[in-house]
XYZ file of C-alpha atoms in Angstrom:
523
model
C 39.375 153.966 78.555
C 41.118 151.291 76.600
C 44.635 152.293 78.154
C 43.122 152.483 81.774
C 41.241 149.406 81.157
C 44.147 147.176 79.880
C 46.448 148.846 83.117
C 43.728 147.117 85.695
C 43.516 143.985 83.887
C 47.373 143.258 83.681
C 47.884 144.190 87.496
C 44.909 142.489 88.827
C 46.280 139.283 86.893
C 50.039 139.966 87.818
C 48.945 140.201 91.376
C 47.041 137.258 91.521
C 49.564 135.226 89.344
C 46.395 134.227 86.836
C 46.178 134.436 83.519
C 44.591 137.323 81.547
C 42.187 134.980 80.188
C 40.661 133.571 83.811
C 40.558 137.378 85.293
C 38.603 138.205 81.868
C 36.056 135.738 82.260
C 35.659 136.573 86.069
C 35.071 140.367 85.197
C 32.129 139.327 82.724
C 30.529 136.924 85.415
C 30.548 140.251 87.736
C 29.054 142.266 85.036
C 26.261 139.735 84.495
C 25.175 139.640 88.041
C 25.524 143.526 88.206
C 23.088 144.069 85.076
C 20.618 141.065 86.608
C 20.097 143.087 89.800
C 18.894 146.164 87.283
C 15.015 146.564 86.815
C 15.241 146.691 83.314
C 16.712 143.261 82.750
C 14.901 141.612 86.114
C 14.369 137.846 85.954
C 15.973 137.755 82.186
C 18.879 135.888 81.062
C 21.494 138.467 80.028
C 24.868 137.734 78.145
C 27.912 140.327 78.550
C 30.764 140.446 76.306
C 33.963 142.448 77.192
C 36.234 143.506 74.127
C 39.823 143.476 75.576
C 41.456 145.906 73.160
C 38.848 148.758 73.538
C 37.399 147.780 77.180
C 33.977 148.485 75.285
C 31.442 146.266 77.193
C 28.189 144.864 75.353
C 25.056 143.967 77.231
C 22.416 141.803 75.598
C 19.187 139.998 76.524
C 18.803 136.236 75.983
C 16.607 133.441 75.390
C 16.378 130.116 74.593
C 15.191 128.284 71.653
C 12.347 126.113 71.439
C 9.239 124.523 69.749
C 6.765 125.799 71.916
C 6.616 128.228 74.254
C 5.928 128.570 77.787
C 7.466 131.335 79.371
C 7.630 134.548 76.883
C 10.733 136.152 78.770
C 12.794 133.593 78.378
C 11.731 131.462 75.599
C 11.427 131.777 71.847
C 10.266 129.822 68.861
C 12.689 128.896 65.906
C 10.948 130.935 63.514
C 11.250 134.047 65.798
C 14.826 133.259 66.833
C 16.250 133.174 62.916
C 15.169 136.402 62.498
C 18.109 137.941 65.110
C 20.467 134.591 64.210
C 20.114 132.683 60.724
C 21.724 129.510 61.655
C 19.793 129.122 64.881
C 18.541 126.022 66.272
C 16.492 124.221 68.695
C 17.810 124.354 72.309
C 20.355 127.385 71.472
C 20.014 130.602 73.368
C 20.238 133.802 71.114
C 20.632 137.437 71.854
C 17.752 139.575 70.873
C 18.167 143.005 72.143
C 20.823 144.913 73.456
C 21.129 147.052 76.399
C 23.025 150.004 78.276
C 25.511 148.992 80.316
C 25.443 152.001 82.785
C 24.647 150.496 86.183
C 24.014 151.776 89.830
C 25.989 152.172 92.951
C 24.353 148.404 94.260
C 25.136 146.776 90.746
C 28.889 147.939 90.925
C 29.433 146.743 94.888
C 27.917 143.776 94.191
C 30.144 143.093 90.441
C 33.231 144.156 93.017
C 32.527 141.084 95.160
C 31.805 138.714 92.092
C 34.590 139.457 90.901
C 36.982 138.974 94.163
C 34.961 135.388 94.408
C 35.420 134.446 91.182
C 39.378 135.241 91.334
C 39.689 133.540 94.828
C 37.872 130.451 93.152
C 39.970 130.590 90.190
C 43.316 130.550 92.780
C 41.959 127.931 94.632
C 41.996 125.656 91.386
C 45.426 126.598 89.717
C 46.850 125.552 93.175
C 44.833 122.067 93.153
C 45.745 121.704 89.660
C 49.598 122.493 90.646
C 49.947 120.085 93.216
C 47.346 117.180 92.416
C 49.650 115.022 90.522
C 52.583 116.036 93.110
C 51.912 113.592 95.656
C 55.436 111.979 96.974
C 57.671 115.167 95.896
C 59.835 117.028 98.212
C 59.269 121.270 98.499
C 61.432 123.370 100.403
C 59.073 125.466 102.862
C 59.428 128.446 105.474
C 57.283 128.381 108.685
C 54.869 131.222 108.705
C 52.746 130.127 112.217
C 53.416 127.649 115.404
C 49.984 126.760 116.891
C 49.358 123.733 119.509
C 47.656 121.980 116.898
C 49.391 122.222 113.803
C 52.404 124.757 112.016
C 51.240 126.337 108.959
C 54.190 126.860 105.936
C 54.407 128.796 102.895
C 54.997 126.391 100.244
C 54.470 128.991 96.824
C 50.873 130.131 96.283
C 49.662 127.792 98.856
C 49.621 127.019 102.658
C 50.876 123.830 103.543
C 49.730 122.111 106.736
C 52.313 120.167 109.428
C 49.967 117.842 111.318
C 51.445 116.827 115.117
C 51.583 113.067 113.719
C 53.688 114.262 110.648
C 56.222 116.339 113.202
C 59.713 114.342 114.388
C 59.206 114.258 118.477
C 62.845 115.593 118.377
C 62.728 118.551 116.281
C 62.037 122.027 117.316
C 60.510 124.558 114.908
C 60.607 128.485 114.854
C 59.104 130.843 112.816
C 60.853 131.552 109.556
C 62.530 128.232 109.561
C 63.620 126.631 105.904
C 63.163 122.644 105.727
C 62.199 120.429 103.390
C 59.140 118.160 103.521
C 57.296 115.499 101.697
C 54.021 116.493 100.059
C 51.801 113.900 101.565
C 48.503 114.415 100.357
C 45.708 117.162 98.507
C 42.576 117.718 99.478
C 39.718 119.960 98.472
C 38.263 122.003 101.438
C 35.559 124.706 101.762
C 38.431 127.156 102.204
C 40.419 125.790 99.238
C 42.903 122.912 98.658
C 44.619 121.773 102.133
C 47.742 120.434 101.648
C 48.966 117.887 104.007
C 52.830 117.733 104.607
C 55.167 115.262 106.588
C 58.481 115.291 107.914
C 58.277 111.843 110.006
C 57.428 109.818 106.446
C 60.010 106.919 105.618
C 59.844 108.288 102.058
C 60.992 111.445 102.492
C 64.342 109.676 103.259
C 64.271 108.104 99.952
C 63.316 111.174 98.344
C 66.489 112.878 99.919
C 68.768 109.930 98.608
C 67.804 110.472 95.138
C 68.260 113.857 95.239
C 71.913 113.266 96.683
C 73.000 109.760 95.344
C 72.906 110.011 91.441
C 73.417 106.449 91.115
C 70.177 106.142 92.763
C 68.519 108.706 90.650
C 69.560 107.189 87.485
C 68.629 103.557 88.571
C 72.194 102.002 88.842
C 71.621 101.584 92.853
C 68.068 100.417 93.909
C 66.605 101.233 97.538
C 64.971 97.993 98.674
C 63.900 98.807 102.271
C 63.619 101.593 104.434
C 62.980 101.213 108.532
C 62.713 104.345 110.264
C 62.182 105.900 113.292
C 61.897 109.393 113.260
C 64.730 111.968 114.635
C 66.495 108.704 116.414
C 67.577 105.854 113.882
C 67.107 104.882 110.263
C 68.125 102.010 108.121
C 68.160 101.553 104.225
C 68.825 98.410 101.963
C 69.910 99.217 98.821
C 71.355 96.866 95.838
C 73.502 97.666 92.768
C 71.207 96.722 89.835
C 74.623 97.358 87.477
C 77.641 95.061 88.060
C 81.350 97.001 88.980
C 79.045 99.293 91.370
C 79.625 99.614 95.468
C 76.057 100.129 96.798
C 77.171 101.459 100.124
C 79.720 103.446 98.815
C 77.680 105.406 96.177
C 75.259 106.192 99.171
C 77.936 107.126 101.664
C 80.328 109.219 99.283
C 83.895 110.583 99.504
C 84.373 110.982 103.144
C 80.815 110.420 103.902
C 80.002 113.844 102.198
C 76.600 112.524 100.981
C 75.125 110.631 103.762
C 76.306 113.609 105.851
C 74.106 116.151 103.993
C 71.139 114.408 104.526
C 71.898 113.792 108.457
C 72.295 117.619 108.566
C 69.011 117.655 106.672
C 66.765 115.507 109.325
C 68.722 116.901 112.616
C 71.806 114.707 113.371
C 69.374 111.821 112.803
C 71.453 108.422 112.464
C 71.580 106.467 108.936
C 72.618 102.888 108.764
C 73.251 101.870 105.038
C 73.318 98.306 104.454
C 73.923 96.001 101.496
C 70.587 93.805 101.030
C 70.731 90.257 99.275
C 68.248 87.623 98.431
C 69.317 85.446 101.091
C 67.302 86.011 104.119
C 70.081 84.572 105.969
C 72.764 87.091 104.811
C 70.291 89.837 104.667
C 69.080 89.802 108.610
C 73.307 89.277 109.293
C 73.990 93.010 107.411
C 70.879 94.177 108.805
C 72.026 93.604 112.243
C 74.733 96.075 111.455
C 76.956 97.092 113.046
C 76.827 94.318 115.356
C 78.856 90.887 114.280
C 76.725 87.919 113.561
C 78.276 84.496 113.848
C 74.949 82.502 112.434
C 71.631 82.936 111.535
C 68.983 80.003 111.412
C 65.582 80.797 109.515
C 62.247 79.188 109.424
C 60.553 80.035 106.633
C 57.137 78.770 107.474
C 56.905 81.068 110.290
C 59.115 84.084 109.153
C 60.983 84.076 112.119
C 64.902 83.739 112.302
C 67.189 82.862 115.076
C 70.960 85.125 115.094
C 73.667 83.968 117.193
C 76.217 86.657 118.053
C 79.455 86.697 120.261
C 78.577 87.369 123.944
C 80.760 90.641 124.338
C 78.086 92.115 121.510
C 74.706 91.129 122.516
C 74.104 93.923 123.932
C 75.014 96.012 120.470
C 72.938 93.491 118.412
C 69.595 94.345 120.664
C 70.890 98.034 121.015
C 69.495 100.780 123.277
C 66.043 100.249 124.465
C 66.211 97.433 121.602
C 66.148 99.774 118.714
C 68.784 97.894 116.816
C 67.101 94.434 116.474
C 62.914 96.549 116.057
C 64.926 98.173 113.259
C 66.452 95.019 111.759
C 63.028 93.145 112.080
C 61.270 95.894 110.382
C 63.641 96.096 107.352
C 63.945 92.637 106.757
C 60.460 91.553 107.306
C 61.288 88.813 109.680
C 60.883 88.156 113.139
C 64.515 88.005 114.856
C 65.127 86.037 117.922
C 68.665 87.189 118.930
C 71.170 84.821 121.386
C 74.678 84.450 122.696
C 76.957 82.458 121.379
C 76.739 80.873 125.233
C 73.217 80.638 124.958
C 73.176 78.683 121.794
C 75.945 76.055 122.708
C 73.742 75.596 125.896
C 70.577 74.840 123.763
C 72.269 72.482 121.081
C 73.556 70.894 123.785
C 72.012 67.076 123.987
C 71.126 65.724 127.775
C 73.389 63.129 128.530
C 71.959 59.341 128.563
C 71.849 57.561 131.583
C 74.099 54.613 132.337
C 73.335 50.968 133.146
C 74.078 51.486 136.779
C 71.744 54.342 137.574
C 69.101 52.460 135.358
C 69.413 49.842 137.547
C 69.869 51.741 141.186
C 66.589 53.812 139.859
C 64.637 50.477 139.214
C 65.745 48.937 142.351
C 64.027 52.007 144.562
C 61.078 52.006 142.502
C 60.866 48.257 143.512
C 61.832 48.981 147.033
C 59.289 51.767 147.420
C 56.591 49.472 145.752
C 57.204 46.823 148.553
C 57.252 49.366 151.233
C 53.838 50.695 150.370
C 52.477 46.947 150.133
C 53.213 46.064 153.734
C 51.263 47.505 156.359
C 52.512 50.522 158.831
C 53.659 48.857 162.022
C 51.769 49.721 165.008
C 54.097 51.656 167.488
C 52.995 51.916 171.756
C 54.263 54.935 173.024
C 54.800 54.760 176.616
C 52.959 57.372 178.427
C 55.364 58.897 181.142
C 53.826 58.752 185.146
C 52.637 61.997 186.654
C 55.331 63.341 188.846
C 54.409 63.864 192.131
C 53.858 67.055 194.365
C 57.028 68.461 195.700
C 55.488 68.504 199.160
C 54.884 64.969 198.774
C 58.289 64.058 197.477
C 59.762 65.978 200.891
C 57.756 64.496 203.530
C 58.704 60.933 201.793
C 62.239 61.991 201.922
C 62.065 62.635 205.832
C 60.167 60.049 206.672
C 62.690 57.431 204.740
C 65.624 58.995 206.484
C 64.443 58.427 209.975
C 63.250 55.179 208.988
C 66.459 53.929 207.183
C 68.559 51.738 209.145
C 72.210 52.829 209.536
C 74.715 50.623 207.187
C 77.559 48.604 208.227
C 80.943 50.045 207.667
C 81.842 46.824 205.673
C 78.880 47.192 203.631
C 79.069 51.086 202.709
C 80.093 51.276 198.904
C 82.290 53.883 197.398
C 80.887 57.172 196.583
C 79.757 57.814 193.432
C 81.785 59.947 191.326
C 79.228 62.621 190.663
C 79.765 64.765 187.005
C 81.290 68.010 187.200
C 78.017 69.796 188.951
C 77.052 73.491 188.147
C 77.739 76.259 190.436
C 75.168 76.749 193.260
C 74.523 78.752 196.118
C 76.285 77.932 199.602
C 74.556 75.708 201.740
C 73.759 77.658 204.941
C 75.509 77.179 207.970
C 74.331 76.918 211.548
C 73.911 79.706 213.197
C 75.663 80.020 216.482
C 73.827 80.281 219.674
C 74.681 83.948 220.938
C 76.832 83.981 223.821
C 75.508 84.254 227.293
C 72.667 82.318 226.366
C 72.656 78.348 226.965
C 70.635 76.125 225.000
C 68.454 73.237 226.217
C 68.909 69.854 224.182
C 65.616 69.909 222.601
C 66.352 73.550 221.281
C 69.582 72.129 219.641
C 68.078 68.931 218.649
C 65.225 71.173 216.609
C 68.359 73.718 215.569
C 70.235 70.459 214.206
C 67.223 69.245 212.548
C 66.304 72.461 210.795
C 69.861 72.865 209.562
C 70.235 69.430 207.989
C 66.960 69.997 206.190
C 68.281 73.203 204.603
C 71.432 71.469 203.718
C 69.814 68.388 202.357
C 67.755 71.008 199.765
C 70.555 73.093 198.578
C 73.240 69.969 198.114
C 72.695 68.670 194.538
C 71.653 65.308 194.113
C 74.489 62.247 193.541
C 74.374 60.737 189.792
C 75.003 56.738 190.547
C 77.623 55.676 187.874
C 75.849 52.276 187.690
C 78.050 49.217 187.344
C 81.267 51.434 187.499
C 84.125 51.651 190.222
C 86.668 54.891 190.179
C 89.108 52.119 189.042
C 86.860 51.711 185.984
C 86.228 55.087 184.899
C 88.261 55.979 181.623
C 90.663 58.840 181.529
C 88.760 61.135 179.604
C 86.718 61.750 182.229
C 89.584 63.346 184.541
C 91.035 65.141 181.311
C 89.243 69.039 180.332
C 89.212 69.582 177.315
C 89.854 72.875 175.490
C 89.022 74.268 172.369
C 92.125 74.203 169.464
C 93.814 77.645 169.794
C 93.352 79.623 166.605
C 96.768 81.799 165.795
C 94.820 83.583 162.828
C 95.060 87.069 163.029
C 92.037 89.469 164.538
C 90.395 86.172 166.479
C 89.593 87.019 169.999
C 91.329 84.390 172.453
C 90.698 83.223 175.867
C 93.426 84.667 178.618
C 94.524 80.971 179.076
C 95.568 80.485 175.012
C 97.199 83.698 174.952
C 99.510 82.390 177.884
C 100.059 79.298 176.077
C 100.821 81.006 172.684
C 103.850 83.052 174.571
C 107.112 82.102 174.028
C 108.192 81.777 177.519
C 105.236 80.331 179.077
C 102.287 82.157 181.558
C 103.857 85.323 183.287
C 102.791 88.423 184.803
C 102.289 91.860 183.560
C 104.918 93.681 183.975
C 104.028 97.529 185.116
C 105.824 100.631 184.993
C 105.886 104.244 183.717
C 106.533 104.778 180.058
C 109.374 106.492 179.354
C 108.745 109.531 176.788
C 111.693 110.772 174.729
C 111.572 114.205 174.298
C 113.480 115.888 171.659
C 115.516 118.829 172.633
C 114.469 121.928 171.447
C 116.964 124.536 169.511
């Protein structure tokens, strides 16, 4: 009995990774629950003592010492209690009777359930006590389950939860993968302590630097600020508290071995290590690395700064989708406006002062506008055109005037007016000859002649009168036909007469003839 009980107690404590005292107290609580279900001790207070050396179980009935008894099964007076225990006091529980430690099947099943429950509670309490003061530490976990809402990882004897908000968007996880996480918080729940870990927190980057860089761990190099976009890029500002120590070089390491280990742990995330400076202008210039900064103008009242960079490095200073400028603003805590050198020079250039002539001209223009506005506007009479007569009236009037007009004297005939170049008109109709063999009467001939003259007058253009000019007074330009200048530019279309003028031998005719073809004699 002794050896079996000790072996079972030791094995249970090893499996549950619990101390033997906790397992022993859990068994005693289970036995108390089992004996309370016995009909002998129903409704009474029971105490069970278990000897770990011999494995013997002692069961006692307990009563509480009071001055006045109200419940005889649970209470006793002081005089009666001192018969069982000489130094008993009021308020103390005294064992007054021993019970046999045999229990039935139902009591044994109840004891088993109580033992398991007490052991689970003990495990949860130990887990909570183990990680209660470890928030912010880095642990290596193994992925156990991948669920849509979260990832469950094994963290020693406990299970850690990686929620979607703490995951890196660019990372992909698989079952059995080992990775470093930051213990962000620990909470109590009905299922035990819940450990929340993170891969996206910037404190994870700080802890990784402390693990890889001894100068940061011992305090000679201090991390002043961190700006991070998980999975993409991060900026770390470091400062050396000890003279003679290069903060950036110590973080990078020999040939970049230290920073490369951190980058590999974060699955390729880019990290920029810059030097911190108490002067905000210098620190902002360092934060915009790797771009070159010419000048930084700060406004401490609004915590805003304007950084001037070369024109060719404006896109490098802003970064892809503004990432470099955004991280620099987070790192420094200032609102940064980035401008190129040309834009800054244009903003600084003062406006040219107006000259005296320009001022006098502007004053004269203003005075003239004022005078014109003061004068009343003149009334302009627009002559109304006479209505045009109907075409039938014009034609009848022309015929009447032609018949009634007397024939002019030969000496009074004025020279015919020179018409302008008329547009091509349809040819005037010719009198139809009388058919052969059919003589006309004088009346028919006169009517045909009148009709012919009427048609010709209608088709001929009206003469253009040149007032107070004769043929001798007309300028020479009237008789000259102007041609557009001939352009010899290649690729331009020219008229045929222009092409003829451009030929060296003058106008000529196109030569015809057959083309002669030369055939190579085949051998």
